[in-house]
CSV table of C-alpha atoms in Angstrom, one decimal:
chain,number,residue,atom,x,y,z
A,376,UNK,CA,80.5,105.7,166.4
A,377,UNK,CA,80.5,104.7,162.7
A,378,UNK,CA,78.4,107.3,161.0
A,379,UNK,CA,76.5,106.6,157.8
A,380,UNK,CA,78.8,108.9,155.9
A,381,UNK,CA,81.9,107.1,157.2
A,382,UNK,CA,80.3,103.7,156.4
A,383,UNK,CA,79.7,104.7,152.8
A,384,UNK,CA,83.2,106.0,152.4
A,385,UNK,CA,84.6,102.8,153.9
A,386,UNK,CA,82.5,100.6,151.6
A,387,UNK,CA,83.6,102.7,148.6
A,388,UNK,CA,87.2,102.3,149.5
A,389,UNK,CA,86.8,98.5,149.9
A,390,UNK,CA,85.1,98.3,146.5
A,391,UNK,CA,87.8,100.3,144.7
A,392,UNK,CA,90.5,98.3,146.5
A,393,UNK,CA,89.0,95.0,145.5
A,394,UNK,CA,88.6,96.0,141.9
A,395,UNK,CA,92.2,97.2,141.9
A,396,UNK,CA,93.4,93.8,143.1
A,397,UNK,CA,91.3,92.0,140.5
A,398,UNK,CA,92.7,94.2,137.8
A,399,UNK,CA,96.3,93.7,138.9
A,400,UNK,CA,96.1,89.9,139.1
A,401,UNK,CA,93.8,89.3,136.1
A,402,UNK,CA,96.7,88.3,133.8
A,403,UNK,CA,98.0,85.8,136.4
A,404,UNK,CA,94.6,84.1,137.1
A,405,UNK,CA,93.6,84.1,133.4
A,406,UNK,CA,92.5,80.5,132.8
A,407,UNK,CA,94.8,79.3,135.5
A,408,UNK,CA,92.3,76.7,136.6
A,409,UNK,CA,91.4,75.8,133.1
A,410,UNK,CA,93.0,77.5,130.1
A,411,UNK,CA,90.2,76.3,127.8
A,412,UNK,CA,87.5,77.9,130.1
A,413,UNK,CA,88.1,81.3,128.5
A,414,UNK,CA,87.0,81.6,124.9
A,415,UNK,CA,89.9,82.5,122.6
A,416,UNK,CA,89.6,85.8,120.8
A,417,UNK,CA,92.6,86.8,118.6
A,418,UNK,CA,94.0,90.2,119.3
A,419,UNK,CA,96.8,89.8,116.8
A,420,UNK,CA,97.2,92.5,114.1
A,421,UNK,CA,97.6,89.7,111.5
A,422,UNK,CA,95.7,86.7,110.4
A,423,UNK,CA,96.7,83.6,112.4
A,424,UNK,CA,96.2,79.9,112.2
A,425,UNK,CA,93.4,79.8,114.8
A,426,UNK,CA,92.8,76.1,114.3
A,427,UNK,CA,96.3,75.3,115.5
A,428,UNK,CA,96.1,77.9,118.4
A,429,UNK,CA,92.8,76.4,119.7
A,430,UNK,CA,94.2,72.9,119.5
A,431,UNK,CA,97.3,74.0,121.4
A,432,UNK,CA,95.2,75.7,124.1
A,433,UNK,CA,93.3,72.4,124.6
A,434,UNK,CA,96.5,70.4,124.9
A,435,UNK,CA,98.0,72.9,127.3
A,436,UNK,CA,94.8,72.8,129.4
A,437,UNK,CA,95.0,69.0,129.6
A,438,UNK,CA,98.7,69.0,130.7
A,439,UNK,CA,98.9,72.4,132.3
A,440,UNK,CA,100.7,71.4,135.5
A,441,UNK,CA,103.6,69.6,133.7
A,442,UNK,CA,103.9,72.3,131.0
A,443,UNK,CA,103.5,75.4,133.0
A,444,UNK,CA,105.7,74.6,136.0
A,445,UNK,CA,106.7,77.9,137.6
A,446,UNK,CA,105.8,80.1,134.6
A,447,UNK,CA,102.9,82.5,134.3
A,448,UNK,CA,99.8,81.8,132.1
A,449,UNK,CA,100.3,82.4,128.4
A,450,UNK,CA,98.3,85.3,126.9
A,451,UNK,CA,96.6,83.1,124.3
A,452,UNK,CA,94.7,86.0,122.7
A,453,UNK,CA,98.0,87.4,121.5
A,454,UNK,CA,99.4,84.1,120.1
A,455,UNK,CA,101.0,84.4,116.6
A,456,UNK,CA,101.6,81.7,114.0
A,457,UNK,CA,104.0,83.9,112.0
A,458,UNK,CA,102.4,83.5,108.6
A,459,UNK,CA,102.0,79.7,108.8
A,460,UNK,CA,98.6,78.1,108.4
A,461,UNK,CA,99.6,74.5,108.3
A,462,UNK,CA,99.2,73.8,112.0
A,463,UNK,CA,102.9,73.8,112.6
A,464,UNK,CA,104.0,76.6,114.9
A,465,UNK,CA,102.9,79.3,117.4
A,466,UNK,CA,104.5,81.7,119.8
A,467,UNK,CA,102.6,83.2,122.7
A,468,UNK,CA,103.7,85.9,125.2
A,469,UNK,CA,104.0,85.5,128.9
A,470,UNK,CA,103.6,88.6,131.1
A,471,UNK,CA,105.4,89.0,134.5
A,472,UNK,CA,105.4,92.1,136.6
A,473,UNK,CA,103.5,94.1,134.0
A,474,UNK,CA,105.7,93.4,131.0
A,475,UNK,CA,106.4,90.5,128.6
A,476,UNK,CA,109.5,88.7,129.9
A,477,UNK,CA,109.4,85.5,127.9
A,478,UNK,CA,107.5,83.6,125.3
A,479,UNK,CA,106.2,80.0,124.9
A,480,UNK,CA,106.9,78.4,121.5
A,481,UNK,CA,105.0,75.4,120.3
A,482,UNK,CA,106.1,73.7,117.1
A,483,UNK,CA,104.6,70.5,115.6
A,484,UNK,CA,106.8,67.8,114.3
A,485,UNK,CA,104.7,65.1,112.7
A,486,UNK,CA,102.0,64.2,115.2
A,487,UNK,CA,103.9,65.6,118.2
A,488,UNK,CA,103.9,69.2,119.6
A,489,UNK,CA,106.6,70.5,121.9
A,490,UNK,CA,106.4,73.4,124.5
A,491,UNK,CA,109.5,75.4,125.1
A,492,UNK,CA,109.9,78.7,127.1
A,493,UNK,CA,112.2,81.2,125.6
A,494,UNK,CA,113.4,84.8,126.4
A,495,UNK,CA,114.4,85.4,122.8
A,496,UNK,CA,115.1,89.1,122.6
A,497,UNK,CA,113.3,89.9,119.3
A,498,UNK,CA,110.2,88.0,120.2
A,499,UNK,CA,109.9,89.5,123.6
A,500,UNK,CA,110.5,93.0,122.2
A,501,UNK,CA,107.9,92.5,119.5
A,502,UNK,CA,105.2,91.4,122.0
A,503,UNK,CA,106.1,94.3,124.4
A,504,UNK,CA,105.6,96.7,121.6
A,505,UNK,CA,102.4,95.2,120.5
A,506,UNK,CA,101.0,95.3,124.0
A,507,UNK,CA,101.3,99.1,124.2
A,508,UNK,CA,97.8,100.5,124.3
A,509,UNK,CA,97.9,102.7,121.2
A,510,UNK,CA,96.2,102.4,117.7
A,511,UNK,CA,98.2,100.1,115.4
A,512,UNK,CA,98.0,98.9,111.8
A,513,UNK,CA,99.9,96.1,110.1
A,514,UNK,CA,102.1,96.8,107.1
A,515,UNK,CA,103.1,94.3,104.4
A,516,UNK,CA,106.6,92.7,104.7
A,517,UNK,CA,108.3,89.9,103.0
A,518,UNK,CA,109.9,86.9,104.8
A,519,UNK,CA,113.5,87.3,105.6
A,520,UNK,CA,116.1,84.8,104.3
A,521,UNK,CA,116.8,81.7,106.3
A,522,UNK,CA,118.2,78.2,106.0
A,523,UNK,CA,116.0,75.1,105.6
A,524,UNK,CA,115.8,74.8,109.4
A,525,UNK,CA,116.0,78.5,110.4
A,526,UNK,CA,112.9,80.3,109.1
A,527,UNK,CA,112.7,84.1,109.5
A,528,UNK,CA,109.6,86.3,109.2
A,529,UNK,CA,109.5,90.1,109.2
A,530,UNK,CA,106.7,91.7,111.1
A,531,UNK,CA,106.1,95.4,110.4
A,532,UNK,CA,103.5,97.7,111.8
A,533,UNK,CA,102.8,101.3,112.6
A,534,UNK,CA,101.7,102.8,115.9
A,535,UNK,CA,99.9,106.1,116.4
A,536,UNK,CA,101.5,108.7,118.6
A,537,UNK,CA,99.6,111.9,119.4
A,538,UNK,CA,101.6,115.2,119.2
A,539,UNK,CA,100.3,115.9,122.7
A,540,UNK,CA,99.8,113.2,125.3
A,541,UNK,CA,97.2,115.5,126.9
A,542,UNK,CA,95.2,115.4,123.8
A,543,UNK,CA,95.2,111.8,122.5
A,544,UNK,CA,92.4,112.5,120.0
A,545,UNK,CA,94.2,115.4,118.4
A,546,UNK,CA,96.8,115.5,115.7
A,547,UNK,CA,99.7,113.0,115.7
A,548,UNK,CA,101.9,110.7,113.6
A,549,UNK,CA,102.5,107.1,112.8
A,550,UNK,CA,105.8,105.4,113.9
A,551,UNK,CA,106.7,102.3,112.0
A,552,UNK,CA,108.5,99.3,113.7
A,553,UNK,CA,109.9,96.2,112.0
A,554,UNK,CA,111.0,93.0,113.7
A,555,UNK,CA,112.7,90.0,112.1
A,556,UNK,CA,111.5,86.9,114.0
A,557,UNK,CA,113.5,83.7,113.4
A,558,UNK,CA,112.4,80.2,114.3
A,559,UNK,CA,114.8,77.4,114.8
A,560,UNK,CA,112.8,74.4,113.5
A,561,UNK,CA,115.4,71.8,114.5
A,562,UNK,CA,113.5,69.2,116.5
A,563,UNK,CA,116.5,68.6,118.9
A,564,UNK,CA,116.2,72.2,120.2
A,565,UNK,CA,112.7,71.3,121.5
A,566,UNK,CA,113.2,67.7,122.6
A,567,UNK,CA,116.4,68.8,124.4
A,568,UNK,CA,116.0,72.5,125.4
A,569,UNK,CA,118.8,74.5,126.9
A,570,UNK,CA,117.6,74.0,130.4
A,571,UNK,CA,118.1,70.2,130.1
A,572,UNK,CA,114.5,69.3,130.7
A,573,UNK,CA,114.0,67.1,127.6
A,574,UNK,CA,110.4,66.0,126.8
A,575,UNK,CA,108.8,63.6,124.4
A,576,UNK,CA,106.2,66.0,123.2
A,577,UNK,CA,102.4,65.8,123.3
A,578,UNK,CA,100.1,64.1,120.9
A,579,UNK,CA,98.5,66.4,118.4
A,580,UNK,CA,95.0,65.6,117.2
A,581,UNK,CA,94.8,64.4,113.6
A,582,UNK,CA,92.9,66.4,111.1
A,583,UNK,CA,89.4,65.3,110.2
A,584,UNK,CA,90.9,63.5,107.2
A,585,UNK,CA,93.4,61.7,109.4
A,586,UNK,CA,97.2,62.0,109.4
A,587,UNK,CA,98.3,64.0,106.4
A,588,UNK,CA,101.5,62.1,106.1
A,589,UNK,CA,103.6,65.1,107.1
A,590,UNK,CA,106.6,63.9,109.1
A,591,UNK,CA,108.3,67.2,109.7
A,592,UNK,CA,106.7,70.6,109.9
A,593,UNK,CA,109.7,72.1,108.1
A,594,UNK,CA,108.9,70.0,105.0
A,595,UNK,CA,106.0,72.3,104.2
A,596,UNK,CA,108.1,75.3,104.4
A,597,UNK,CA,110.6,74.2,101.9
A,598,UNK,CA,108.5,74.3,98.7
A,599,UNK,CA,110.0,77.5,97.5
A,600,UNK,CA,109.0,76.7,93.8
A,601,UNK,CA,105.5,75.7,94.6
A,602,UNK,CA,104.1,79.2,95.3
A,603,UNK,CA,101.0,79.6,97.4
A,604,UNK,CA,101.4,83.0,98.9
A,605,UNK,CA,98.6,84.5,96.9
A,606,UNK,CA,96.1,82.1,98.7
A,607,UNK,CA,96.8,83.6,102.2
A,608,UNK,CA,93.5,85.5,102.2
A,609,UNK,CA,91.9,82.1,102.1
A,610,UNK,CA,93.4,80.4,105.2
A,611,UNK,CA,91.6,77.0,104.8
A,612,UNK,CA,92.7,76.7,101.1
A,613,UNK,CA,96.2,78.0,101.9
A,614,UNK,CA,96.6,75.3,104.5
A,615,UNK,CA,95.4,72.6,102.1
A,616,UNK,CA,97.8,73.8,99.4
A,617,UNK,CA,100.7,73.5,101.8
A,618,UNK,CA,99.9,69.8,102.2
A,619,UNK,CA,99.7,69.0,98.5
A,620,UNK,CA,103.3,67.9,97.9
A,621,UNK,CA,103.5,66.1,101.2
A,622,UNK,CA,100.6,63.7,101.1
A,623,UNK,CA,101.2,60.1,100.2
A,624,UNK,CA,100.1,59.7,96.6
A,625,UNK,CA,101.6,59.7,93.1
A,626,UNK,CA,100.5,63.2,92.2
A,627,UNK,CA,102.2,64.6,95.3
A,628,UNK,CA,105.3,62.6,94.4
A,629,UNK,CA,105.3,64.2,91.0
A,630,UNK,CA,105.0,67.6,92.5
A,631,UNK,CA,108.0,67.0,94.7
A,632,UNK,CA,110.2,65.5,92.0
A,633,UNK,CA,109.4,68.0,89.3
A,634,UNK,CA,108.6,71.3,91.0
A,635,UNK,CA,109.8,71.3,94.6
A,636,UNK,CA,113.1,73.2,95.1
A,637,UNK,CA,113.7,73.5,91.3
A,638,UNK,CA,114.0,77.1,90.2
A,639,UNK,CA,113.5,76.2,86.5
A,640,UNK,CA,110.1,74.5,87.0
A,641,UNK,CA,107.5,76.3,89.0
A,642,UNK,CA,103.8,76.2,90.0
A,643,UNK,CA,102.0,79.3,91.3
A,644,UNK,CA,98.5,79.1,92.9
A,645,UNK,CA,96.2,82.1,92.7
A,646,UNK,CA,92.6,82.9,93.6
A,647,UNK,CA,90.5,84.4,90.8
A,648,UNK,CA,87.0,85.8,90.8
A,649,UNK,CA,84.5,85.6,88.0
A,650,UNK,CA,85.1,82.0,87.0
A,651,UNK,CA,81.5,81.1,87.5
A,652,UNK,CA,80.9,77.3,87.2
A,653,UNK,CA,84.6,76.7,86.5
A,654,UNK,CA,86.5,75.5,89.6
A,655,UNK,CA,90.0,76.2,88.2
A,656,UNK,CA,92.1,76.8,85.2
A,657,UNK,CA,95.8,76.1,84.5
A,658,UNK,CA,98.1,78.0,82.1
A,659,UNK,CA,101.7,77.1,81.3
A,660,UNK,CA,104.6,78.8,79.6
A,661,UNK,CA,107.9,77.2,78.8
A,662,UNK,CA,111.3,77.8,77.1
A,663,UNK,CA,113.2,75.0,75.4
A,664,UNK,CA,116.2,77.3,75.1
A,665,UNK,CA,116.5,77.9,78.8
A,666,UNK,CA,114.7,74.8,80.0
A,667,UNK,CA,112.1,76.6,82.1
A,668,UNK,CA,108.5,75.7,82.8
A,669,UNK,CA,106.0,77.9,84.7
A,670,UNK,CA,102.5,76.9,85.5
A,671,UNK,CA,99.9,79.3,86.9
A,672,UNK,CA,96.8,77.7,88.5
A,673,UNK,CA,93.8,80.0,89.0
A,674,UNK,CA,91.3,78.8,91.5
A,675,UNK,CA,87.7,80.0,91.7
A,676,UNK,CA,87.5,82.3,94.8
A,677,UNK,CA,83.9,81.2,95.5
A,678,UNK,CA,85.1,77.6,95.7
A,679,UNK,CA,87.9,78.6,98.1
A,680,UNK,CA,85.5,80.4,100.3
A,681,UNK,CA,82.5,78.0,100.3
A,682,UNK,CA,83.6,74.5,99.3
A,683,UNK,CA,84.4,71.6,101.7
A,684,UNK,CA,88.1,70.8,102.4
A,685,UNK,CA,87.8,67.6,100.4
A,686,UNK,CA,86.4,69.5,97.4
A,687,UNK,CA,89.2,72.1,97.6
A,688,UNK,CA,91.8,69.4,97.9
A,689,UNK,CA,90.6,67.4,94.8
A,690,UNK,CA,90.2,70.6,92.8
A,691,UNK,CA,93.8,71.6,93.5
A,692,UNK,CA,95.1,68.1,92.6
A,693,UNK,CA,92.9,68.2,89.4
A,694,UNK,CA,94.7,71.4,88.3
A,695,UNK,CA,98.1,70.1,89.4
A,696,UNK,CA,97.4,67.2,87.0
A,697,UNK,CA,96.9,69.7,84.2
A,698,UNK,CA,100.2,71.3,85.1
A,699,UNK,CA,101.9,67.9,85.2
A,700,UNK,CA,100.5,66.9,81.8
A,701,UNK,CA,101.5,70.2,80.3
A,702,UNK,CA,105.0,69.6,81.7
A,703,UNK,CA,105.1,66.1,80.2
A,704,UNK,CA,104.0,67.5,76.8
A,705,UNK,CA,106.9,70.0,77.0
A,706,UNK,CA,109.5,67.4,77.9
A,707,UNK,CA,108.3,64.5,75.7
A,708,UNK,CA,107.1,66.3,72.6
A,709,UNK,CA,103.6,65.7,71.1
A,710,UNK,CA,104.2,62.3,69.5
A,711,UNK,CA,105.7,60.7,72.6
A,712,UNK,CA,103.2,62.4,74.8
A,713,UNK,CA,100.3,61.0,72.8
A,714,UNK,CA,101.8,57.6,73.0
A,715,UNK,CA,102.3,57.7,76.8
A,716,UNK,CA,98.9,59.4,77.5
A,717,UNK,CA,96.5,58.3,74.9
A,718,UNK,CA,93.2,60.1,75.0
A,719,UNK,CA,90.0,58.2,76.0
A,720,UNK,CA,86.6,59.7,75.4
A,721,UNK,CA,84.2,57.2,77.1
A,722,UNK,CA,84.3,55.4,80.4
A,723,UNK,CA,82.1,52.9,82.2
A,724,UNK,CA,80.9,52.0,85.6
A,725,UNK,CA,80.4,48.3,86.4
A,726,UNK,CA,78.4,46.3,88.9
A,727,UNK,CA,80.1,43.5,90.8
A,728,UNK,CA,78.8,41.0,88.3
A,729,UNK,CA,80.5,42.9,85.4
A,730,UNK,CA,77.4,44.5,83.9
A,731,UNK,CA,77.7,48.2,82.8
A,732,UNK,CA,75.7,50.4,85.1
A,733,UNK,CA,76.7,53.8,83.8
A,734,UNK,CA,78.4,55.3,80.8
A,735,UNK,CA,80.2,58.7,81.0
A,736,UNK,CA,82.3,60.8,78.6
A,737,UNK,CA,85.4,62.8,79.2
A,738,UNK,CA,85.1,66.5,78.9
A,739,UNK,CA,87.1,68.2,76.2
A,740,UNK,CA,90.7,68.8,77.4
A,741,UNK,CA,90.5,66.0,80.0
A,742,UNK,CA,90.9,62.8,77.9
A,743,UNK,CA,94.5,62.3,79.2
A,744,UNK,CA,93.3,62.3,82.9
A,745,UNK,CA,91.8,58.8,82.5
A,746,UNK,CA,94.7,57.1,84.4
A,747,UNK,CA,94.3,59.5,87.3
A,748,UNK,CA,90.6,59.2,88.1
A,749,UNK,CA,91.1,56.4,90.6
A,750,UNK,CA,94.1,58.2,92.0
A,751,UNK,CA,91.9,61.3,92.8
A,752,UNK,CA,89.3,59.1,94.4
A,753,UNK,CA,91.8,57.3,96.6
A,754,UNK,CA,93.3,60.7,97.7
A,755,UNK,CA,89.9,61.9,98.8
A,756,UNK,CA,89.2,58.6,100.5
A,757,UNK,CA,92.5,58.7,102.4
A,758,UNK,CA,91.9,62.3,103.4
A,759,UNK,CA,88.5,61.6,104.8
A,760,UNK,CA,87.7,57.9,105.2
A,761,UNK,CA,84.2,58.7,106.5
A,762,UNK,CA,83.1,60.4,103.3
A,763,UNK,CA,80.6,58.2,101.3
A,764,UNK,CA,81.9,56.6,98.1
A,765,UNK,CA,79.3,58.2,95.9
A,766,UNK,CA,80.3,61.7,97.1
A,767,UNK,CA,84.0,60.8,96.6
A,768,UNK,CA,83.2,59.7,93.0
A,769,UNK,CA,81.2,62.8,92.2
A,770,UNK,CA,83.7,65.4,93.4
A,771,UNK,CA,86.6,63.5,91.9
A,772,UNK,CA,85.0,63.3,88.4
A,773,UNK,CA,83.5,66.8,88.4
A,774,UNK,CA,85.0,68.8,85.6
A,775,UNK,CA,86.7,65.7,84.1
A,776,UNK,CA,83.7,63.6,83.0
A,777,UNK,CA,80.0,64.0,82.5
A,778,UNK,CA,78.0,63.3,85.7
A,779,UNK,CA,74.7,61.6,86.5
A,780,UNK,CA,72.0,63.9,87.9
A,781,UNK,CA,72.6,62.4,91.3
A,782,UNK,CA,76.3,63.1,91.0
A,783,UNK,CA,75.7,66.7,90.0
A,784,UNK,CA,73.6,67.2,93.1
A,785,UNK,CA,76.2,65.6,95.4
A,786,UNK,CA,79.0,67.6,93.8
A,787,UNK,CA,77.0,70.9,94.2
A,788,UNK,CA,76.5,70.1,97.9
A,789,UNK,CA,80.3,69.8,98.5
A,790,UNK,CA,81.1,72.8,96.2
A,791,UNK,CA,78.8,75.1,98.2
A,792,UNK,CA,78.5,74.4,101.9
A,793,UNK,CA,76.1,77.4,102.2
A,794,UNK,CA,73.4,75.0,100.9
A,795,UNK,CA,73.8,73.1,104.2
A,796,UNK,CA,73.8,69.6,102.6
A,797,UNK,CA,77.5,68.8,102.5
A,798,UNK,CA,78.9,65.6,104.0
A,799,UNK,CA,82.5,66.7,103.7
A,800,UNK,CA,84.4,68.9,106.1
A,801,UNK,CA,83.4,72.5,106.2
A,802,UNK,CA,86.2,75.1,106.4
A,803,UNK,CA,86.3,77.1,109.6
């Protein structure tokens, strides 16, 4: 006879056994039916490009059967983008039999992303170490050297070890680990992986402003003399800054020709607090003896945190124009510079029939920016074709010319999304 006591014991055993099975297989069934059904929550020690990670999770979910094959489900919460915030690369661990045995790498080349499984020793070792259930803290580390196609990043962190395992809350010590992770960004290694299973990649969704014009994700990584590292605490602005030299416009072209990969001519972007109503400021130093030119662009940290993407973009290009004109002054000399860039103090808006509808003046220090006003407006329009023309005009002219009361309001709406009236793209 089955007594009540035996019945309770049996039901308790069944419950514990069931929970044990669920615990063991949780990593295997994680989003196996739909990888996008589980909300992504980063468990990385470092800041990651979560926009790219979430987009890749969506693409993986749409093509899971053909991408996954015989492999286990990626542990998306642990995905890393290795200090890149330009939607260009991620690596995510895959656990088998209780440990990380391989990784899935997903780079973007132009508008295509490629999925490749790898058992790279350093990447597997790093993730296995990170998965250990002990307190950890990230430590600063510089990028290692690499070629134009082989990019290496150093990841350093400390893990807490108690002096006695029987007393995990007692005294202990930190042990530091450092891993050099290298990425081969040669597209052929992803289109034609070692296992011979070549693939044509998967379409990557364009940004809100459309295709940025980037044709190779490595292009963004090669701007050694356009320094943006100090914007890393502002991921949205950092990502926009990475695109600046690669967009299809004359200002970007000047950035590439003058500053990119030229150790003598440099631009450094920085965030700065306390600038108030000033969006940015540009300072330059040069040496005619050594033929060096260095520009420092300080960007208002409130703008970097609260403005729309379009506003941040045009602000950055505005300051790049100042750097460019300072460079031109250095190279041409004052007389030739004034001849090529004559200052204008007054501008006009015209109706289709030719009548003047508005008169504006150029703010002091901006008279030479006259030829670039239309360029700035075209850049914003290309970045986000859906943005109304009056908004594009307002944010492109802000800080360069006087604005009408309507333009002041439109500009403020894009400068501070906390107002809730912006029509441009809010940073995540």
